[in-house]
Short mmCIF file of C-alpha atoms in Angstrom, two decimals:
data_model
loop_
_atom_site.label_atom_id
_atom_site.label_comp_id
_atom_site.label_asym_id
_atom_site.label_seq_id
_atom_site.Cartn_x
_atom_site.Cartn_y
_atom_site.Cartn_z
CA MET T 1 108.15 92.14 56.80
CA HIS T 2 109.87 89.00 57.98
CA ASP T 3 108.82 86.89 60.89
CA ALA T 4 111.96 85.07 61.87
CA PRO T 5 111.71 84.84 64.78
CA SER T 6 107.92 84.99 64.79
CA ALA T 7 105.90 86.69 67.51
CA LYS T 8 105.10 83.21 68.84
CA GLU T 9 108.79 82.25 69.01
CA LEU T 10 109.72 85.50 70.78
CA ILE T 11 106.99 85.05 73.39
CA GLU T 12 107.97 81.41 73.90
CA ALA T 13 111.59 82.48 74.43
CA VAL T 14 110.63 85.14 77.00
CA LYS T 15 108.29 82.71 78.78
CA ALA T 16 111.06 80.10 78.97
CA PHE T 17 113.42 82.74 80.39
CA ILE T 18 110.89 83.65 83.10
CA ASP T 19 110.10 80.01 83.95
CA LYS T 20 113.60 78.52 83.86
CA THR T 21 115.96 81.38 84.72
CA ALA T 22 114.23 84.33 86.38
CA ALA T 23 111.48 82.76 88.51
CA PRO T 24 113.72 80.24 90.34
CA GLN T 25 115.87 83.17 91.56
CA LEU T 26 112.93 85.15 92.91
CA THR T 27 111.12 84.85 96.24
CA GLY T 28 107.93 86.15 97.85
CA HIS T 29 105.92 88.73 95.97
CA ALA T 30 108.30 88.88 92.99
CA ALA T 31 108.09 85.10 92.53
CA PHE T 32 104.29 85.33 92.57
CA HIS T 33 104.33 88.08 89.94
CA ALA T 34 106.74 86.05 87.78
CA ARG T 35 104.20 83.21 87.77
CA VAL T 36 101.46 85.65 86.81
CA ALA T 37 103.68 87.06 84.05
CA SER T 38 104.38 83.58 82.68
CA ASN T 39 100.65 82.79 82.72
CA ALA T 40 99.93 86.06 80.89
CA LEU T 41 102.34 85.04 78.12
CA ALA T 42 100.66 81.63 77.94
CA THR T 43 97.37 83.50 77.43
CA VAL T 44 98.91 85.49 74.57
CA LEU T 45 100.18 82.28 72.94
CA ARG T 46 96.70 80.72 73.11
CA GLU T 47 95.20 83.92 71.77
CA LEU T 48 97.54 83.91 68.74
CA GLU T 49 96.36 80.41 67.93
CA ILE T 50 92.65 80.57 68.77
CA ARG T 51 91.48 84.14 68.22
CA PRO T 52 91.55 84.54 64.39
CA ALA T 53 89.21 81.64 63.62
CA ALA T 54 87.11 82.06 66.80
CA GLU T 55 86.52 85.74 66.14
CA ALA T 56 85.58 85.11 62.49
CA GLU T 57 83.01 82.55 63.65
CA GLU T 58 81.75 84.94 66.32
CA LYS T 59 81.32 87.68 63.71
CA ALA T 60 79.37 85.37 61.38
CA ARG T 61 77.06 84.34 64.26
CA LEU T 62 76.53 87.95 65.28
CA GLU T 63 75.60 88.92 61.71
CA ALA T 64 73.07 86.09 61.56
CA LEU T 65 71.66 86.98 64.98
CA LEU T 66 71.38 90.71 64.27
CA GLY T 67 70.44 90.33 60.59
CA THR T 68 73.07 92.84 59.57
CA THR T 69 76.71 93.06 58.53
CA GLY T 70 79.38 94.86 60.49
CA ASP T 71 83.02 95.92 60.31
CA SER T 72 84.11 93.86 63.29
CA ALA T 73 82.91 91.51 66.00
CA ASN T 74 83.54 94.38 68.41
CA ALA T 75 81.15 96.75 66.62
CA LEU T 76 78.52 94.01 66.32
CA ASN T 77 78.88 93.20 70.02
CA ALA T 78 78.14 96.84 70.85
CA GLN T 79 74.97 96.54 68.71
CA LEU T 80 74.01 93.31 70.44
CA CYS T 81 74.45 94.96 73.83
CA GLU T 82 72.17 97.81 72.75
CA ALA T 83 69.51 95.34 71.58
CA ILE T 84 69.65 93.46 74.91
CA ARG T 85 69.57 96.68 76.90
CA ALA T 86 66.58 97.95 74.91
CA GLY T 87 64.72 94.71 75.62
CA GLN T 88 64.63 93.69 71.94
CA MET T 89 66.50 90.50 72.81
CA ASP T 90 66.43 88.36 75.94
CA LEU T 91 66.85 84.78 77.14
CA SER T 92 63.89 83.70 74.98
CA THR T 93 65.51 85.01 71.77
CA GLU T 94 66.20 82.08 69.46
CA GLY T 95 69.93 81.50 69.17
CA LEU T 96 71.07 84.18 71.63
CA LEU T 97 72.15 81.97 74.53
CA PRO T 98 73.81 79.34 72.28
CA HIS T 99 75.76 82.13 70.54
CA LEU T 100 76.89 83.64 73.85
CA LYS T 101 77.86 80.19 75.09
CA SER T 102 79.99 79.43 72.00
CA THR T 103 81.67 82.83 72.23
CA THR T 104 82.37 82.52 75.95
CA ILE T 105 83.75 78.99 75.56
CA ALA T 106 86.15 80.29 72.88
CA GLN T 107 87.10 83.26 75.08
CA LEU T 108 87.78 81.01 78.09
CA SER T 109 89.81 78.62 75.94
CA VAL T 110 92.14 81.60 75.57
CA ASP T 111 91.76 83.22 79.01
CA GLN T 112 91.44 80.34 81.51
CA PRO T 113 91.25 76.92 79.83
CA GLY T 114 91.41 75.16 83.22
CA TYR T 115 88.41 76.97 84.73
CA SER T 116 85.83 74.65 86.31
CA GLY T 117 82.90 76.51 84.71
CA LEU T 118 84.23 75.61 81.27
CA ARG T 119 83.97 71.90 82.14
CA SER T 120 80.41 72.43 83.44
CA ALA T 121 79.49 74.21 80.18
CA ALA T 122 80.79 71.30 78.10
CA ARG T 123 78.52 68.82 79.91
CA MET G 1 104.51 97.34 103.82
CA GLY G 2 105.16 98.68 107.32
CA ASN G 3 108.01 97.25 109.38
CA GLY G 4 106.09 97.52 112.62
CA ILE G 5 108.45 99.93 114.41
CA GLU G 6 105.81 102.63 114.84
CA ILE G 7 103.28 100.26 116.41
CA GLU G 8 105.63 98.27 118.67
CA LYS G 9 105.60 100.83 121.47
CA PRO G 10 101.87 101.53 121.67
CA LEU G 11 101.09 97.80 121.34
CA THR G 12 103.51 96.95 124.16
CA ALA G 13 101.95 99.67 126.33
CA TRP G 14 98.50 98.24 125.69
CA ALA G 15 99.70 94.66 126.39
CA GLU G 16 101.19 95.71 129.73
CA ALA G 17 98.01 97.52 130.73
CA HIS G 18 95.77 94.66 129.60
CA PHE G 19 97.77 91.54 130.56
CA GLY G 20 99.95 92.90 133.37
CA ALA G 21 103.42 94.40 133.78
CA GLY G 22 106.18 92.38 132.19
CA SER G 23 104.06 91.31 129.20
CA ARG G 24 106.25 91.14 126.10
CA LEU G 25 105.40 91.61 122.44
CA GLU G 26 106.68 88.80 120.22
CA GLY G 27 106.70 87.86 116.54
CA LEU G 28 105.03 91.01 115.17
CA LYS G 29 104.50 90.35 111.47
CA ARG G 30 102.40 91.98 108.76
CA LEU G 31 100.17 89.48 106.99
CA SER G 32 99.55 89.63 103.28
CA GLY G 33 96.13 90.40 101.92
CA GLY G 34 93.72 93.14 102.90
CA ALA G 35 94.60 96.15 100.79
CA SER G 36 92.31 98.57 102.56
CA GLN G 37 93.41 97.72 106.13
CA GLU G 38 96.67 96.59 107.70
CA THR G 39 96.53 93.17 109.34
CA TRP G 40 99.30 92.19 111.78
CA ALA G 41 99.87 88.95 113.65
CA PHE G 42 101.63 89.07 117.03
CA ASP G 43 101.89 87.27 120.36
CA VAL G 44 101.92 88.68 123.86
CA ALA G 45 103.94 86.66 126.37
CA ALA G 46 102.16 87.54 129.60
CA PRO G 47 103.49 86.36 132.98
CA ASP G 48 101.12 83.37 133.02
CA ILE G 49 100.31 82.56 129.37
CA THR G 50 101.06 83.56 125.77
CA HIS G 51 98.18 85.24 123.93
CA VAL G 52 97.99 84.78 120.16
CA LEU G 53 96.57 87.95 118.60
CA ILE G 54 95.73 89.95 115.48
CA LEU G 55 95.82 93.72 114.99
CA ARG G 56 93.54 95.26 112.36
CA ARG G 57 94.59 98.82 111.67
CA ALA G 58 93.82 101.63 109.24
CA PRO G 59 96.83 102.18 106.94
CA GLY G 60 99.29 104.24 108.99
CA GLY G 61 96.70 104.35 111.79
CA VAL G 62 94.69 106.95 109.90
CA ALA G 63 91.43 106.08 108.18
CA ALA G 64 91.70 107.13 104.55
CA ALA G 65 88.70 108.02 102.43
CA ARG G 66 87.66 104.53 101.51
CA SER G 67 85.05 103.10 99.23
CA SER G 68 81.58 104.10 100.33
CA GLU G 69 80.83 100.44 101.04
CA ALA G 70 83.51 99.49 103.57
CA VAL G 71 82.57 100.04 107.21
CA SER G 72 85.00 101.64 109.68
CA LEU G 73 87.23 99.54 111.94
CA ALA G 74 85.24 100.68 114.98
CA THR G 75 82.06 99.41 113.32
CA GLU G 76 83.81 96.16 112.36
CA ALA G 77 84.82 95.68 116.01
CA ALA G 78 81.27 96.47 117.17
CA LEU G 79 79.90 93.91 114.70
CA LEU G 80 82.29 91.25 116.02
CA GLY G 81 81.01 91.99 119.54
CA ALA G 82 77.35 91.85 118.52
CA THR G 83 77.73 88.64 116.51
CA SER G 84 79.78 86.99 119.25
CA ARG G 85 77.09 87.78 121.83
CA ALA G 86 74.55 86.24 119.42
CA GLY G 87 76.54 82.99 119.46
CA VAL G 88 78.12 83.28 116.00
CA ARG G 89 81.71 82.04 115.93
CA VAL G 90 83.90 85.14 115.45
CA PRO G 91 87.25 86.26 116.93
CA GLU G 92 86.98 87.89 120.37
CA VAL G 93 87.80 91.62 120.32
CA LEU G 94 90.07 92.69 123.20
CA HIS G 95 90.75 96.33 122.44
CA VAL G 96 89.52 99.14 120.20
CA SER G 97 91.95 102.01 119.58
CA ALA G 98 90.59 105.42 118.57
CA PRO G 99 91.92 107.66 115.80
CA GLY G 100 94.51 110.14 117.06
CA THR G 101 96.00 107.76 119.67
CA PRO G 102 99.60 106.47 119.29
CA LEU G 103 98.30 103.18 117.83
CA GLY G 104 95.79 104.98 115.65
CA GLU G 105 92.48 103.65 114.38
CA ALA G 106 92.71 99.92 115.05
CA PHE G 107 91.44 96.98 117.05
CA VAL G 108 93.02 93.88 118.60
CA MET G 109 91.37 90.46 118.47
CA ARG G 110 92.33 86.91 119.32
CA ARG G 111 93.84 84.86 116.48
CA VAL G 112 91.69 81.81 115.78
CA ALA G 113 93.59 78.66 114.78
CA GLY G 114 92.68 77.06 111.46
CA GLU G 115 92.85 77.44 107.71
CA THR G 116 91.38 80.05 105.35
CA LEU G 117 92.74 78.86 101.99
CA GLY G 118 89.83 77.40 100.02
CA ARG G 119 91.92 74.94 98.03
CA LYS G 120 93.41 73.39 101.17
CA ILE G 121 90.07 73.21 102.99
CA LEU G 122 88.48 71.44 100.02
CA ARG G 123 91.38 69.05 99.36
CA ASP G 124 93.42 68.21 102.48
CA ASP G 125 92.62 65.12 104.57
CA GLU G 126 92.98 67.26 107.68
CA TYR G 127 89.61 68.88 106.84
CA LYS G 128 87.76 65.71 105.86
CA THR G 129 85.56 65.77 108.98
CA ALA G 130 85.23 69.54 108.76
CA ARG G 131 83.90 69.29 105.21
CA THR G 132 81.05 67.06 106.36
CA ARG G 133 80.00 69.68 108.95
CA LEU G 134 80.73 72.91 107.10
CA THR G 135 77.44 73.10 105.19
CA ARG G 136 75.35 72.96 108.38
CA ASP G 137 77.81 75.26 110.19
CA CYS G 138 77.47 77.88 107.44
CA GLY G 139 73.67 77.67 107.47
CA GLU G 140 73.59 78.08 111.25
CA ALA G 141 76.14 80.93 111.21
CA LEU G 142 74.20 82.83 108.55
CA ALA G 143 70.92 82.33 110.45
CA GLY G 144 72.65 83.73 113.55
CA ILE G 145 74.04 86.76 111.71
CA HIS G 146 70.72 87.50 110.02
CA ALA G 147 68.84 87.35 113.35
CA ILE G 148 70.90 90.08 115.02
CA PRO G 149 68.71 93.13 115.79
CA THR G 150 69.80 95.87 113.40
CA ALA G 151 68.47 98.77 115.47
CA GLY G 152 71.61 98.95 117.62
CA LEU G 153 74.05 98.72 114.71
CA VAL G 154 75.35 102.15 113.84
CA ASP G 155 76.96 103.33 110.65
CA LEU G 156 75.93 100.42 108.42
CA PRO G 157 75.14 101.17 104.79
CA ARG G 158 71.88 99.84 103.38
CA SER G 159 72.13 97.97 100.11
CA LEU G 160 69.38 95.79 98.71
CA GLY G 161 69.54 93.84 95.44
CA GLU G 162 68.14 96.71 93.41
CA ASP G 163 70.74 99.13 94.85
CA GLN G 164 73.53 96.75 93.88
CA ILE G 165 72.28 96.38 90.31
CA THR G 166 72.18 100.18 89.97
CA LYS G 167 75.65 100.55 91.45
CA TYR G 168 77.40 97.85 89.43
CA GLU G 169 75.62 98.76 86.19
CA ALA G 170 76.87 102.36 86.51
CA ILE G 171 80.43 101.10 87.04
CA TYR G 172 80.15 98.67 84.09
CA ARG G 173 78.79 101.39 81.76
CA GLY G 174 81.54 103.75 82.89
CA PHE G 175 84.18 101.42 81.45
CA GLY G 176 82.73 101.65 77.91
CA MET G 177 83.56 97.97 77.35
CA PRO G 178 80.28 96.35 76.29
CA ARG G 179 80.05 92.63 77.07
CA PRO G 180 76.82 90.95 75.91
CA VAL G 181 76.72 88.31 78.69
CA LEU G 182 76.95 90.95 81.41
CA GLU G 183 74.39 93.05 79.53
CA LEU G 184 72.01 90.08 79.47
CA ALA G 185 72.54 89.50 83.19
CA PHE G 186 71.70 93.11 84.08
CA ALA G 187 68.56 93.04 81.92
CA TRP G 188 67.45 89.63 83.25
CA LEU G 189 67.99 90.60 86.90
CA LYS G 190 65.91 93.75 86.44
CA ALA G 191 63.12 91.91 84.64
CA ASN G 192 62.98 89.08 87.20
CA ALA G 193 63.65 90.84 90.51
CA PRO G 194 62.09 89.01 93.48
CA ALA G 195 60.07 90.78 96.14
CA PRO G 196 62.52 92.08 98.74
CA ALA G 197 62.84 90.08 101.96
CA ALA G 198 62.77 91.84 105.33
CA PRO G 199 66.17 93.62 105.60
CA VAL G 200 68.71 92.03 107.97
CA LEU G 201 72.37 92.35 108.91
CA VAL G 202 74.25 90.91 105.90
CA HIS G 203 77.92 89.89 106.21
CA GLY G 204 78.54 90.85 102.58
CA ASP G 205 81.57 88.62 101.86
CA PHE G 206 80.66 85.26 103.41
CA ARG G 207 82.69 82.67 101.44
CA LEU G 208 85.73 80.39 101.62
CA GLY G 209 88.72 82.66 102.07
CA ASN G 210 86.95 84.66 104.76
CA LEU G 211 86.06 81.66 106.95
CA ILE G 212 88.50 80.03 109.36
CA VAL G 213 88.01 76.28 109.23
CA ASP G 214 89.61 73.83 111.67
CA GLY G 215 89.41 70.04 111.91
CA ASN G 216 85.89 70.25 113.35
CA GLY G 217 84.30 72.68 110.90
CA LEU G 218 83.68 76.43 110.91
CA ALA G 219 85.85 78.09 113.57
CA ALA G 220 85.32 81.79 112.83
CA VAL G 221 83.74 84.22 110.37
CA LEU G 222 86.20 86.98 109.33
CA ASP G 223 86.28 90.10 107.15
CA TRP G 224 83.24 92.13 108.11
CA GLU G 225 84.28 95.16 106.07
CA LEU G 226 81.43 94.78 103.59
CA ALA G 227 78.69 94.24 106.20
CA HIS G 228 75.48 96.10 105.45
CA ILE G 229 71.75 96.06 105.91
CA GLY G 230 70.38 93.99 103.06
CA ASP G 231 68.66 90.86 101.83
CA PRO G 232 69.54 87.59 103.62
CA ARG G 233 69.57 85.71 100.30
CA GLU G 234 72.61 87.75 99.24
CA ASP G 235 74.83 85.99 101.83
CA ILE G 236 73.36 82.56 101.12
CA ALA G 237 74.03 82.96 97.38
CA TRP G 238 77.51 84.52 97.68
CA VAL G 239 79.02 81.39 99.26
CA CYS G 240 77.53 79.49 96.28
CA VAL G 241 79.11 81.62 93.52
CA ASN G 242 81.32 79.29 91.43
CA SER G 243 84.36 81.58 91.81
CA TRP G 244 84.46 80.45 95.47
CA ARG G 245 84.09 76.72 94.79
CA PHE G 246 87.77 76.48 93.84
CA GLY G 247 87.25 73.94 91.07
CA HIS G 248 84.71 71.80 92.96
CA SER G 249 81.77 73.04 90.89
CA GLU G 250 79.56 70.03 91.60
CA LYS G 251 79.08 71.15 95.20
CA ARG G 252 77.02 74.35 95.02
CA VAL G 253 77.82 75.55 98.54
CA GLY G 254 81.46 76.65 98.43
CA GLY G 255 82.63 73.48 96.67
CA PHE G 256 81.83 71.43 99.80
CA GLY G 257 78.05 71.18 100.23
CA ASP G 258 74.57 70.94 98.80
CA LEU G 259 72.28 73.93 99.00
CA PRO G 260 69.17 72.13 100.34
CA GLU G 261 71.22 70.98 103.35
CA MET G 262 72.44 74.53 104.07
CA LEU G 263 68.92 75.94 103.65
CA ASP G 264 67.53 73.28 106.04
CA ALA G 265 70.17 74.14 108.65
CA TYR G 266 69.45 77.85 108.12
CA ALA G 267 65.72 77.38 108.70
CA ALA G 268 66.25 74.99 111.65
CA ALA G 269 68.45 77.65 113.30
CA GLY G 270 65.67 80.22 113.06
CA GLY G 271 66.26 81.66 109.59
CA ALA G 272 63.55 82.11 106.98
CA ARG G 273 62.66 79.10 104.81
CA PHE G 274 64.15 79.63 101.33
CA THR G 275 64.19 77.26 98.35
CA PRO G 276 67.19 76.70 96.03
CA ALA G 277 65.23 78.36 93.18
CA GLU G 278 64.98 81.54 95.29
CA ILE G 279 68.77 81.62 95.53
CA ASP G 280 69.29 81.51 91.72
CA TRP G 281 68.57 85.23 91.21
CA TRP G 282 71.06 86.15 93.91
CA GLU G 283 73.75 83.81 92.63
CA ILE G 284 73.38 85.40 89.17
CA LEU G 285 73.75 88.81 90.83
CA GLY G 286 76.81 87.50 92.70
CA SER G 287 78.55 86.18 89.58
CA LEU G 288 77.75 89.43 87.77
CA LYS G 289 79.14 91.51 90.65
CA TRP G 290 82.39 89.52 90.73
CA GLY G 291 82.71 89.93 86.95
CA VAL G 292 82.38 93.71 87.29
CA MET G 293 84.83 93.64 90.23
CA CYS G 294 87.39 91.91 87.98
CA MET G 295 86.83 94.72 85.46
CA ILE G 296 87.40 97.26 88.27
CA MET G 297 90.71 95.58 89.17
CA TYR G 298 91.79 95.54 85.51
CA SER G 299 90.86 99.22 85.20
CA ALA G 300 93.45 99.97 87.89
CA TYR G 301 96.02 98.75 85.36
CA LYS G 302 94.40 100.49 82.40
CA THR G 303 94.38 103.87 84.15
CA GLY G 304 97.95 103.44 85.37
CA ALA G 305 96.93 103.43 89.05
CA ASP G 306 98.48 99.95 89.51
CA PRO G 307 100.91 98.91 86.75
CA SER G 308 101.33 95.32 87.98
CA VAL G 309 100.97 92.36 85.62
CA GLU G 310 98.55 90.84 88.14
CA ARG G 311 96.08 93.72 87.72
CA ALA G 312 96.40 93.50 83.93
CA ALA G 313 95.88 89.74 83.86
CA ILE G 314 92.78 89.78 86.09
CA GLY G 315 90.88 91.37 83.19
CA ARG G 316 91.11 87.93 81.58
CA ARG G 317 89.06 86.43 84.41
CA VAL G 318 85.81 88.22 83.54
CA SER G 319 85.05 85.40 81.10
CA GLU G 320 85.01 82.98 84.07
CA ASN G 321 82.02 84.86 85.44
CA GLU G 322 80.46 84.95 81.98
CA ILE G 323 80.49 81.15 81.66
CA ASP G 324 79.15 80.89 85.23
CA LEU G 325 76.29 83.23 84.26
CA ILE G 326 75.54 81.16 81.13
CA ASN G 327 75.56 77.95 83.18
CA LEU G 328 73.18 79.59 85.67
CA PHE G 329 70.85 80.77 82.89
CA GLU G 330 70.80 77.27 81.41
CA GLY G 331 70.03 75.82 84.84
CA LEU G 332 67.09 78.14 85.61
CA GLY G 333 64.00 76.13 86.38
CA ARG G 334 66.09 73.09 87.23
CA HIS G 335 65.90 73.89 90.95
CA ALA G 336 62.69 73.12 92.76
#
C-alpha cells in the first residue's frame, strides 16, 4: 500500500480547509462545531505522532508492574483495573502511581496538551 | 430551539396581570445552555419601568422524564424563595406557572446583571475587585445555603458521598471501558471514606459558570437543578475541582481564592469548621464524578444518541480529570 498522500497529510489538508475556508463562512453553533472539529483533527495528528512510542512504553511498564506479559496495553490495563478493584494494588503499591502519572501525561499530551493540570503534574 | 411564538401570548397575559395593563413584552430570546430546561431572556416594559426578566421552562412547557437527580422547576422556584429569605443572593422569583397552563411548567425570575463566564471573571480587569471578595462571598453563601432548615423542602433527593460513589461506579462499569486511574479513585474513596457530616441542603453544582459575578463580587447563585440533601463538604469541594479553575490551578477555590480563607468565611458565617484536608476526599470525588460525566457525554456519541463532533471529542477530556486525580493523590497529606 502506498501512503502518498499519507494519513497525516490528508488530515492536515482537511484541517486547513476547515480553518481557512469553511470556518470563516460559518456563524453561531456551526462555527463553534467547526472549531471543535478542527481541534479533534489536531488531536488525531498528535496521536499519530505520540501514541506508538507512548503505548509501547506503557505496555512495558504494565508488564513490569503486573509481572506478566500481555497482548496489548489495553488487555494489561484491564488486568490492572481488576487488581486495583480487588485491593491487590493501591496507592502504597511501589511504582503504581508513577506509572499512572507517566501514562496520563502521555495521554494528555495527545488529548489536551494545554490543560492546566498537565503543568501542575510537571512541577 | 423554540422561536418563542407559543409563549409570547401567555407571557404577555401574565405581564399585564402582574405589572398592569399596557405592559409590553420585549426582546424575547432563547439563551444557549441548559439542555434539560429552556431558558429565555425577556423584558417587560411596564407603564412606569422596564423589568429585566428570565423564564425557566420545561421543554415545550411539559416536564419530560428527566434524570432522577434533577429537581422539578417548581422545586427549583421554591428553593430560590427559601434561599432568598435566608439572605443568600439568588434571583427573585416573580411567578410560578403550573403544568397544563398555557405557559406550561415554568417560572419567571428577575435577571441579575453580571457575568457567568469563568474565563472572563478570572481575567478581566472589570472583576479585579470582585476577585478579592469572591472567596469570602462563596464561603458565606455556602454557609447560608447549608443552614436552611431542610424539613420544609419537599421533593429533594438525598445523596450522600457513599450514594454518589455507588451511582457513578455503576455508570462507569456499564461502559466497559476500564481506566486504571478512575479505578484507583473509586477504591481509594471507598477505603478512606470520612464519617458523614449532618445532612444539609446542598446546591450540587456550586462553581464558576453557575455564579453571577458583578464588579463587587458574588451577585447571585444560579442553577439549582442538582440541589439535594447531602454533605456540606460536597459543595465546598466542587468549587475547588480543577476543571472549574479555568487554567488558574494555583488558586484552589475556583481559580480565584485560597481554601483556608473560604473555610474561615464559612465558619464565621455559621457553617461548621472544616480543614482543607477534610475537603481532599470530596475534591477527589468531584474530579472522579466529572470524569465519569465526560464519559457519559461521550457515550451519547457512541450510542448514536447525539452524533455531534462535540460529544465525540469530550471523551478526550477524561484524561484531564485523571491528571487532576493524580495531582490530588500526590498532594494528600500536604494539607493541614
